[in-house]
Coordinates of C-alpha atoms in Angstrom, one line a residue:
M1 CA 0.0 0.0 0.0
K2 CA 1.3 3.4 -1.0
S3 CA 1.7 6.1 1.6
I4 CA 0.2 9.2 0.2
S5 CA -0.4 12.5 2.0
G6 CA -2.8 15.3 1.1
Y7 CA -3.3 15.8 -2.6
A8 CA 0.1 14.4 -3.7
A9 CA -1.6 11.7 -5.8
L10 CA -3.8 14.2 -7.5
M11 CA -1.0 16.4 -9.0
L12 CA -1.6 17.6 -12.5
V13 CA 1.2 16.2 -14.7
A14 CA 1.9 16.5 -18.4
V15 CA 0.8 13.7 -20.7
T16 CA 4.4 13.6 -22.0
G17 CA 5.9 14.1 -18.5
G18 CA 9.1 15.8 -17.5
C19 CA 10.0 19.3 -16.7
S20 CA 10.2 20.4 -20.3
Q21 CA 6.4 20.5 -20.6
Q22 CA 5.1 23.8 -21.9
A23 CA 2.5 25.6 -19.7
D24 CA -0.1 25.4 -22.4
E25 CA 0.3 21.7 -23.2
P26 CA -2.6 19.3 -22.3
Q27 CA -2.6 18.0 -18.7
T28 CA -3.9 14.7 -17.2
L29 CA -5.3 14.0 -13.7
V30 CA -3.4 11.1 -12.2
A31 CA -5.8 8.7 -10.5
D32 CA -5.4 8.3 -6.7
E33 CA -4.7 4.7 -6.0
R34 CA -5.7 4.7 -2.4
P35 CA -8.8 2.6 -1.6
N36 CA -12.3 4.0 -1.1
I37 CA -13.7 3.4 2.3
L38 CA -17.3 2.4 2.9
L39 CA -18.4 2.2 6.5
I40 CA -21.9 0.6 7.0
V41 CA -23.4 0.8 10.5
A42 CA -26.6 -1.0 11.5
D43 CA -28.4 0.6 14.4
D44 CA -29.2 -1.7 17.4
L45 CA -28.6 -4.9 15.4
G46 CA -28.3 -7.9 17.7
Y47 CA -25.2 -10.1 17.9
A48 CA -27.1 -13.2 16.7
D49 CA -29.1 -11.6 14.0
L50 CA -27.1 -12.2 10.8
G51 CA -27.4 -15.2 8.5
V52 CA -23.6 -15.7 8.7
H53 CA -24.0 -15.9 12.5
G54 CA -26.5 -18.7 12.0
S55 CA -29.7 -16.6 12.2
D56 CA -32.8 -17.5 10.3
I57 CA -33.1 -13.9 9.1
K58 CA -32.0 -13.7 5.5
T59 CA -28.9 -11.4 5.0
P60 CA -27.2 -12.8 1.9
N61 CA -25.5 -9.5 0.9
I62 CA -23.9 -9.0 4.4
D63 CA -23.1 -12.7 4.5
G64 CA -21.3 -12.2 1.1
L65 CA -19.0 -9.6 2.6
A66 CA -18.0 -12.2 5.2
A67 CA -17.2 -14.7 2.5
R68 CA -15.0 -12.1 0.8
G69 CA -13.4 -10.8 3.9
T70 CA -12.9 -11.3 7.7
L71 CA -15.7 -11.8 10.2
F72 CA -14.8 -10.7 13.8
T73 CA -16.4 -12.4 16.7
R74 CA -14.9 -10.2 19.5
F75 CA -15.6 -6.7 18.2
H76 CA -16.6 -4.3 20.9
T77 CA -18.4 -1.0 20.9
A78 CA -19.8 1.3 23.6
P79 CA -23.1 0.2 25.1
M80 CA -25.2 3.0 23.5
C81 CA -25.5 4.6 20.0
A82 CA -24.0 8.1 20.5
P83 CA -20.9 7.1 22.5
T84 CA -20.1 4.4 19.9
R85 CA -20.3 7.0 17.1
A86 CA -18.1 9.4 19.0
M87 CA -15.5 6.7 19.5
L88 CA -15.8 5.5 15.9
L89 CA -15.1 9.0 14.4
S90 CA -12.3 9.9 16.9
G91 CA -10.4 6.7 17.7
N92 CA -10.7 7.7 21.3
N93 CA -12.6 7.1 24.6
N94 CA -16.2 8.5 24.7
H95 CA -15.3 11.0 27.4
V96 CA -12.3 12.3 25.5
A97 CA -14.5 12.5 22.4
G98 CA -17.2 14.5 24.2
M99 CA -19.9 11.9 24.5
A100 CA -19.6 10.8 28.2
R101 CA -23.3 10.2 28.2
Q102 CA -25.9 10.1 25.5
H103 CA -28.1 13.3 25.3
T104 CA -26.4 14.7 28.4
Q105 CA -24.6 18.1 28.3
S106 CA -23.9 18.3 32.0
L107 CA -23.1 16.1 35.0
A108 CA -25.4 16.6 38.0
G109 CA -26.0 20.1 36.7
H110 CA -22.3 20.9 36.2
S111 CA -20.7 21.7 32.9
V112 CA -17.7 19.5 32.8
P113 CA -15.3 18.2 30.0
G114 CA -16.5 15.0 28.4
Y115 CA -20.2 15.9 28.6
E116 CA -20.4 18.1 25.6
A117 CA -22.9 15.7 23.9
S118 CA -21.0 16.4 20.6
L119 CA -17.5 15.8 19.3
S120 CA -15.1 17.7 21.5
D121 CA -12.1 19.9 20.6
R122 CA -9.9 17.3 22.3
I123 CA -10.0 15.1 19.2
A124 CA -9.6 15.6 15.4
P125 CA -12.6 14.1 13.7
L126 CA -11.8 11.4 11.2
P127 CA -13.9 12.8 8.3
G128 CA -12.1 16.1 8.4
L129 CA -8.7 14.4 8.4
L130 CA -9.7 12.3 5.4
R131 CA -11.2 15.3 3.6
D132 CA -7.9 17.2 4.1
A133 CA -6.1 14.1 2.8
G134 CA -7.9 14.3 -0.5
Y135 CA -10.9 12.1 0.1
H136 CA -14.5 12.9 -0.7
T137 CA -16.4 12.5 2.5
Y138 CA -20.1 11.5 2.5
T139 CA -22.5 10.5 5.1
V140 CA -26.2 9.5 5.3
G141 CA -28.4 8.2 8.1
K142 CA -28.2 8.7 11.8
W143 CA -25.8 11.3 13.1
H144 CA -26.6 11.6 16.9
L145 CA -23.5 13.7 17.6
G146 CA -25.1 17.2 17.8
L147 CA -28.2 19.1 16.8
T148 CA -26.7 22.4 15.7
A149 CA -24.8 23.7 12.7
E150 CA -21.6 23.8 14.8
T151 CA -22.0 20.2 15.7
S152 CA -23.3 19.0 12.3
P153 CA -21.8 16.4 9.9
R154 CA -20.5 19.4 7.9
A155 CA -18.6 20.7 11.0
A156 CA -17.0 17.3 11.5
G157 CA -15.7 17.2 7.9
F158 CA -18.3 15.6 5.7
T159 CA -18.6 17.4 2.4
R160 CA -22.0 15.9 1.4
S161 CA -24.6 14.6 3.9
F162 CA -28.2 13.8 4.5
N163 CA -28.7 12.9 8.1
L164 CA -31.2 12.4 10.9
L165 CA -29.5 14.5 13.7
D166 CA -31.5 12.9 16.5
G167 CA -30.9 9.5 18.1
A168 CA -33.9 8.0 16.4
G169 CA -36.8 8.8 14.1
T170 CA -39.7 7.3 12.4
H171 CA -38.9 5.5 9.1
F172 CA -41.5 7.1 6.7
D173 CA -41.7 10.7 7.9
D174 CA -40.3 13.1 10.5
V175 CA -43.0 12.7 13.2
G176 CA -40.3 11.2 15.5
F177 CA -40.8 10.2 19.1
F178 CA -41.0 13.6 20.8
E179 CA -42.7 17.0 20.5
G180 CA -41.5 18.8 17.4
G181 CA -40.5 15.7 15.5
S182 CA -37.1 14.7 14.0
T183 CA -34.4 17.1 12.8
Y184 CA -32.6 16.5 9.5
W185 CA -29.5 18.0 8.0
E186 CA -28.5 18.2 4.3
D187 CA -25.0 19.3 3.2
E188 CA -24.7 22.8 4.7
D189 CA -28.1 23.4 6.4
F190 CA -31.2 21.9 8.0
S191 CA -33.5 20.0 5.8
E192 CA -36.7 18.0 5.7
Y193 CA -37.5 14.3 5.3
P194 CA -39.2 13.2 2.1
V195 CA -42.4 12.0 3.6
G196 CA -43.5 8.6 2.4
R197 CA -40.1 7.3 1.5
Y198 CA -38.6 4.5 3.6
S199 CA -35.4 5.3 5.5
T200 CA -33.1 2.7 4.2
E201 CA -34.2 3.4 0.6
I202 CA -33.7 7.2 0.8
Y203 CA -30.4 6.9 2.6
T204 CA -29.1 4.4 0.0
D205 CA -30.4 6.6 -2.9
R206 CA -28.6 9.6 -1.5
L207 CA -25.3 7.9 -0.8
I208 CA -25.3 6.5 -4.3
E209 CA -26.1 10.0 -5.6
F210 CA -23.1 11.4 -3.7
I211 CA -20.6 8.8 -4.9
D212 CA -21.9 9.0 -8.4
S213 CA -21.5 12.8 -8.6
N214 CA -17.7 12.5 -8.2
K215 CA -16.9 9.0 -9.4
D216 CA -14.8 10.0 -12.4
D217 CA -12.6 12.7 -10.8
G218 CA -9.9 10.3 -9.7
R219 CA -10.3 11.0 -5.9
P220 CA -11.2 8.3 -3.4
F221 CA -14.2 8.5 -1.1
F222 CA -15.0 7.9 2.5
A223 CA -18.7 7.0 2.8
F224 CA -20.4 6.5 6.1
A225 CA -23.8 4.8 5.7
A226 CA -25.2 5.1 9.2
Y227 CA -28.5 3.4 8.7
S228 CA -31.3 4.0 11.3
S229 CA -32.5 0.4 10.9
P230 CA -33.3 -1.9 12.6
H231 CA -33.7 0.6 15.5
W232 CA -37.2 1.1 16.8
P233 CA -39.9 1.9 15.7
L234 CA -40.4 -1.4 13.9
Q235 CA -41.8 -0.1 10.6
V236 CA -41.3 -1.7 7.2
P237 CA -42.7 -1.2 3.6
D238 CA -45.8 -3.2 2.9
E239 CA -44.1 -5.9 0.9
Y240 CA -42.0 -6.8 4.0
L241 CA -44.8 -6.9 6.5
D242 CA -45.4 -10.6 6.3
L243 CA -42.0 -12.0 5.2
Y244 CA -41.5 -13.7 8.6
A245 CA -45.1 -14.4 9.5
G246 CA -45.4 -17.3 12.0
Q247 CA -41.6 -17.8 12.3
Y248 CA -41.4 -16.8 15.9
D249 CA -44.5 -18.3 17.3
D250 CA -42.5 -20.5 19.7
G251 CA -41.4 -17.4 21.5
Y252 CA -38.3 -15.5 22.7
D253 CA -37.0 -18.2 25.1
A254 CA -37.0 -20.7 22.3
L255 CA -35.3 -18.2 20.0
R256 CA -32.6 -17.5 22.5
E257 CA -31.8 -21.2 22.8
R258 CA -32.0 -21.6 19.0
N259 CA -29.7 -18.6 18.4
F260 CA -27.1 -19.9 20.8
A261 CA -27.0 -23.3 19.1
A262 CA -26.8 -21.6 15.7
L263 CA -23.9 -19.4 16.8
K264 CA -22.0 -22.5 17.9
A265 CA -22.8 -24.3 14.6
A266 CA -21.6 -21.3 12.6
G267 CA -18.3 -21.2 14.5
I268 CA -19.0 -17.8 16.1
V269 CA -19.1 -19.2 19.6
P270 CA -16.7 -21.9 20.8
P271 CA -18.4 -25.3 21.1
E272 CA -17.6 -25.5 24.8
S273 CA -19.5 -22.2 25.6
S274 CA -22.5 -22.2 27.9
L275 CA -25.5 -20.0 27.6
P276 CA -25.9 -17.6 30.6
P277 CA -28.9 -18.1 32.8
R278 CA -32.0 -16.3 31.4
N279 CA -32.8 -13.0 33.0
D280 CA -35.4 -13.5 35.7
A281 CA -36.9 -10.1 35.1
I282 CA -38.2 -11.4 31.8
T283 CA -41.6 -13.2 32.0
P284 CA -41.3 -16.8 30.7
W285 CA -43.0 -17.2 27.3
E286 CA -45.3 -19.9 28.6
E287 CA -46.7 -17.5 31.2
L288 CA -48.0 -15.1 28.6
S289 CA -51.6 -15.2 27.4
V290 CA -52.4 -16.3 23.9
D291 CA -53.0 -12.7 22.9
E292 CA -49.8 -11.5 24.5
Q293 CA -47.8 -14.2 22.6
R294 CA -49.5 -13.2 19.4
R295 CA -48.4 -9.6 19.8
E296 CA -44.9 -10.5 21.0
S297 CA -44.2 -12.9 18.1
R298 CA -45.4 -10.1 15.7
K299 CA -42.7 -7.8 17.1
M300 CA -39.9 -10.2 16.2
E301 CA -41.4 -10.8 12.8
L302 CA -41.2 -7.1 12.1
Y303 CA -37.7 -6.8 13.5
A304 CA -36.6 -9.6 11.2
A305 CA -38.2 -7.9 8.3
M306 CA -36.3 -4.7 9.0
V307 CA -33.0 -6.6 9.1
D308 CA -34.0 -8.3 5.8
N309 CA -34.8 -4.9 4.2
L310 CA -31.5 -3.5 5.5
D311 CA -29.6 -6.3 3.8
D312 CA -31.5 -5.6 0.5
H313 CA -30.3 -2.0 0.5
V314 CA -26.7 -3.0 1.5
G315 CA -26.9 -5.2 -1.6
R316 CA -28.1 -2.2 -3.7
L317 CA -25.2 -0.1 -2.5
L318 CA -22.6 -2.8 -3.2
G319 CA -24.2 -3.6 -6.5
Y320 CA -23.9 0.1 -7.5
L321 CA -20.2 0.0 -6.7
K322 CA -19.7 -3.1 -8.8
D323 CA -21.7 -1.7 -11.7
V324 CA -19.4 1.5 -11.9
G325 CA -16.2 -0.4 -11.3
L326 CA -15.5 0.9 -7.8
Y327 CA -16.1 -2.2 -5.7
E328 CA -12.7 -3.9 -6.0
N329 CA -10.9 -0.8 -4.7
T330 CA -13.3 -0.2 -1.8
L331 CA -12.6 -1.3 1.7
V332 CA -16.0 -2.2 3.2
V333 CA -16.8 -2.4 6.9
F334 CA -20.1 -3.6 8.2
M335 CA -20.9 -3.3 12.0
S336 CA -23.6 -2.8 14.5
D337 CA -23.3 0.1 17.0
N338 CA -24.1 -1.8 20.2
G339 CA -26.1 -4.7 21.5
A340 CA -29.7 -5.4 20.8
A341 CA -32.1 -2.7 22.1
A342 CA -34.8 -3.2 24.8
E343 CA -36.4 0.3 25.0
D344 CA -40.1 0.5 24.6
F345 CA -41.0 4.2 24.7
Y346 CA -44.5 3.7 23.6
N347 CA -45.3 2.0 26.9
R348 CA -42.5 3.3 29.2
G349 CA -40.6 6.5 29.9
G350 CA -41.0 10.1 29.2
Y351 CA -42.4 9.9 25.6
V352 CA -45.5 7.8 26.3
E353 CA -48.0 10.7 26.1
Y354 CA -46.6 11.9 22.8
L355 CA -46.3 8.5 21.2
Q356 CA -49.7 7.2 22.2
A357 CA -51.2 10.5 20.9
H358 CA -49.5 10.1 17.5
F359 CA -49.4 6.4 16.9
D360 CA -51.7 3.4 17.1
N361 CA -50.1 0.0 18.1
S362 CA -53.2 -2.1 17.4
Y363 CA -52.3 -5.5 16.1
E364 CA -53.5 -4.8 12.5
L365 CA -51.4 -1.7 12.2
M366 CA -48.1 -3.1 13.8
G367 CA -45.2 -2.5 11.4
T368 CA -46.9 0.3 9.4
A369 CA -46.1 4.0 9.5
A370 CA -49.1 4.5 11.8
S371 CA -47.5 2.4 14.6
F372 CA -44.6 2.8 17.0
V373 CA -43.6 -0.8 18.0
S374 CA -40.4 -1.9 19.8
Y375 CA -39.3 -5.5 20.2
D376 CA -38.4 -4.9 23.9
G377 CA -36.2 -6.7 26.4
P378 CA -37.2 -10.3 25.9
W379 CA -36.4 -10.4 22.1
A380 CA -33.3 -8.2 22.7
E381 CA -31.8 -10.8 25.1
A382 CA -32.5 -13.5 22.5
G383 CA -30.6 -11.3 20.0
S384 CA -27.7 -10.9 22.5
A385 CA -27.1 -14.6 22.8
P386 CA -24.6 -15.9 23.9
F387 CA -24.0 -13.0 26.2
M388 CA -25.5 -11.5 29.3
R389 CA -27.9 -8.5 29.0
R390 CA -28.2 -6.1 26.1
K391 CA -27.8 -2.5 24.9
G392 CA -27.1 -0.1 27.7
Y393 CA -25.1 -2.6 29.8
T394 CA -21.4 -2.9 30.0
R395 CA -21.8 -6.7 30.0
E396 CA -20.8 -8.3 26.7
G397 CA -24.5 -8.3 25.6
G398 CA -24.3 -4.5 25.4
I399 CA -20.9 -4.1 23.8
A400 CA -20.1 -7.1 21.7
A401 CA -21.4 -6.6 18.2
P402 CA -21.2 -8.1 14.7
M403 CA -18.4 -6.8 12.4
I404 CA -17.0 -7.7 9.0
V405 CA -14.2 -6.1 7.0
A406 CA -13.6 -6.9 3.3
G407 CA -11.8 -5.5 0.3
P408 CA -8.3 -4.2 -0.6
G409 CA -5.7 -4.9 2.2
V410 CA -7.7 -7.8 3.6
S411 CA -5.9 -11.1 2.9
R412 CA -7.8 -13.1 5.6
T413 CA -10.7 -13.9 3.3
G414 CA -13.6 -16.1 4.4
T415 CA -12.2 -16.4 7.9
I416 CA -13.7 -16.1 11.3
E417 CA -11.4 -14.3 13.7
S418 CA -11.6 -14.1 17.5
T419 CA -8.9 -11.4 18.0
Y420 CA -10.1 -8.6 20.2
V421 CA -10.8 -5.3 18.4
T422 CA -12.7 -2.1 19.4
V423 CA -14.6 0.6 17.7
M424 CA -11.7 2.9 18.4
D425 CA -9.5 0.9 16.0
F426 CA -11.3 2.1 12.8
A427 CA -10.0 5.7 12.8
P428 CA -6.3 4.7 12.9
T429 CA -7.0 1.9 10.4
F430 CA -8.7 4.2 7.9
L431 CA -6.0 6.9 8.3
G432 CA -3.4 4.2 7.6
F433 CA -5.1 3.2 4.3
A434 CA -5.4 6.9 3.4
G435 CA -1.7 7.4 4.2
T436 CA -2.4 10.4 6.4
P437 CA -1.3 10.9 10.1
Y438 CA -3.2 11.9 13.1
P439 CA -2.1 15.3 14.6
D440 CA 0.7 14.9 17.1
D441 CA 1.4 18.6 17.8
G442 CA -0.3 18.6 21.1
S443 CA -3.5 20.2 19.8
V444 CA -5.6 17.1 20.5
Q445 CA -5.2 13.9 22.6
P446 CA -3.6 10.9 21.0
M447 CA -5.9 8.2 19.7
L448 CA -6.4 5.1 21.9
G449 CA -7.4 2.8 19.0
E450 CA -4.7 0.9 17.1
S451 CA -4.6 0.1 13.4
M452 CA -6.0 -3.3 12.2
S453 CA -4.2 -3.2 8.9
S454 CA -1.3 -5.5 9.7
F455 CA -3.8 -8.1 11.1
L456 CA -6.1 -7.7 8.1
A457 CA -3.1 -8.2 5.8
G458 CA -2.1 -11.4 7.6
E459 CA 1.1 -9.9 8.9
A460 CA 0.2 -10.0 12.6
E461 CA -1.7 -12.5 14.7
T462 CA -3.5 -10.0 16.9
V463 CA -4.5 -6.3 16.8
H464 CA -3.7 -5.6 20.4
A465 CA -1.0 -6.7 22.8
E466 CA -2.1 -8.7 25.9
D467 CA -1.6 -5.6 28.1
Y468 CA -3.8 -3.3 26.0
V469 CA -6.5 -1.7 28.2
T470 CA -10.0 -0.6 27.2
I471 CA -12.0 1.5 29.7
L472 CA -15.5 3.0 29.5
Y473 CA -18.0 4.7 31.8
H474 CA -21.5 5.6 30.7
G475 CA -24.6 6.3 32.7
G476 CA -23.6 4.6 35.9
R477 CA -22.2 1.5 34.2
A478 CA -18.5 0.9 33.6
F479 CA -16.0 -1.7 32.5
L480 CA -12.2 -2.2 32.1
R481 CA -10.7 -4.9 30.0
R482 CA -7.1 -6.0 29.9
G483 CA -6.3 -9.1 27.8
D484 CA -9.1 -11.6 28.6
W485 CA -9.8 -10.2 32.0
K486 CA -12.6 -7.7 32.6
I487 CA -14.2 -5.9 35.5
S488 CA -17.7 -4.4 35.2
N489 CA -20.7 -3.5 37.3
L490 CA -24.2 -4.6 36.4
D491 CA -26.5 -1.7 37.4
P492 CA -26.1 1.9 38.5
P493 CA -25.4 3.8 40.7
F494 CA -21.7 3.2 40.1
A495 CA -19.3 2.3 42.9
E496 CA -16.0 0.6 42.6
Y497 CA -16.9 -2.1 45.1
N498 CA -19.7 -3.2 42.7
F499 CA -17.1 -4.3 40.1
E500 CA -17.2 -8.0 39.3
L501 CA -14.3 -9.9 37.7
F502 CA -14.6 -12.2 34.7
D503 CA -12.2 -14.3 32.7
L504 CA -13.8 -13.9 29.2
A505 CA -11.7 -16.6 27.6
A506 CA -13.3 -19.2 29.9
D507 CA -16.6 -17.4 30.6
P508 CA -17.7 -15.1 27.7
G509 CA -21.2 -15.1 29.2
E510 CA -19.9 -13.5 32.4
T511 CA -21.7 -16.0 34.7
N512 CA -18.8 -16.6 37.2
N513 CA -17.7 -13.6 39.3
L514 CA -14.0 -14.3 40.2
A515 CA -13.5 -11.3 42.5
E516 CA -13.2 -13.3 45.7
S517 CA -11.3 -16.3 44.2
H518 CA -8.8 -14.0 42.3
P519 CA -8.4 -11.0 44.7
E520 CA -4.9 -10.0 43.3
K521 CA -6.2 -9.8 39.7
Y522 CA -9.3 -8.0 41.0
E523 CA -7.2 -5.4 42.8
E524 CA -4.8 -5.0 39.9
L525 CA -7.6 -4.2 37.5
V526 CA -9.4 -1.8 39.9
G527 CA -6.0 0.0 40.3
I528 CA -5.7 0.3 36.6
W529 CA -9.2 1.6 36.4
R530 CA -8.4 4.4 38.8
D531 CA -5.2 5.4 37.0
E532 CA -6.7 5.2 33.5
R533 CA -9.9 7.1 34.3
R534 CA -7.8 10.0 35.7
K535 CA -5.5 10.0 32.6
L536 CA -8.6 10.2 30.3
G537 CA -10.4 12.8 32.4
I538 CA -13.4 10.5 33.1
I539 CA -15.4 12.5 35.6
L540 CA -17.9 10.6 37.8
P541 CA -20.8 12.0 39.8
Q542 CA -18.9 11.3 43.1
D543 CA -16.0 13.5 41.8
L544 CA -18.1 16.7 42.0

């Protein structure tokens, strides 16, 4: 791979070459040989919910990426959408990047660093660095990193964009889930959603439009397809409504068991793994009434249809790249932003009044634009098999996510890899492919992620050394990981004495707390937690 900085590869040179060229002779644009980068992010996709992971949901286009590239089984994100996006575009911890807690611009009423709720000035955003290195930078879909012009995709370095600025929105319009509806951004200003168009369709159309507009100018692109699917509300076009009818009538407990067995059969989970005990807070399927079971199974049918639809549009996007001859030189990443989601704002929380006034979740309307359905905790924990809990938790069920890399620079093709990688590793990896450095002049903090390029090329056996440390705090839940050892707490409020210790190599389901049997390891990791959080400026409520 060539190392090219800035616009060096785009110099105008004479057709005949050499310094003797006359100023008025014809000139030719030399094509930039650096790869295009396509980053596809699914929103709230469960770990078990891809065909290549053994799911019965049909995802042939995403599965095809795995056949062409590398499928990672130990890829880790933040436990929520916005912190993951901040880490993804910065290569850094969510507190350093400004997203200490989703939607929160203060801590206990205090304005403190880390709680900006947008990308901070302590990092250099990836899209801006790639733009300055000669890449076209495009994004569509969910932004979730700021609601103002100063915190927009444009401000972060995207030259073309069409984005939902909020954390979620309805899929056919801008009604959203709170008073005032959803906010959209296009290129340089606020915009409106084309009512009646389905989200994955419009986002795919716009991204293809962006790429197509500059495809012949010789410059590479960085395209961030941040789909808002399969995030609630579970809405799909009419032709998808009954694709999975009757498929989940045996319930979420049976699906959890089935997913776990399928993950083992697909080679995603080691054969000796054990499924963690089911969450006692979830009502057993057999205790639901017939009508409750009917509604519950419909939720999962609709979720599966959303994933199916998402895969279709991923196929459209990849098909376009093939048709115009860009596919072979495009590094493609597919990932989910966190574990499966359990929120049900139609029935719980601060948005109930608005949602129930604007939507109708009667059985006949479920899945249409008139409804606002979520698949809730029971199905989320089935989607998080083989781990404990789901989105929002710092257990593996909240932070282990599907991820695939394919394209130029990837020699490990058709392989399933268990090396540990984090969402922070993408920024340095992409910068490496672009041949451009991260600022080291002291103006921003160094990235914490490490490049995956040597591993992808088959030149290294791991991405991180055994002593590499990952640390995260979000909303009263925290974890620290060093090698295969991890400490985390289950529920807020946070206190160090609530940390539990797990050996993830032997116990990926985090069922066996080793804090008492391995006190030295426990104290070692708690000590590292204290040191690392101070270095990163992670401010906790008890610090105020």
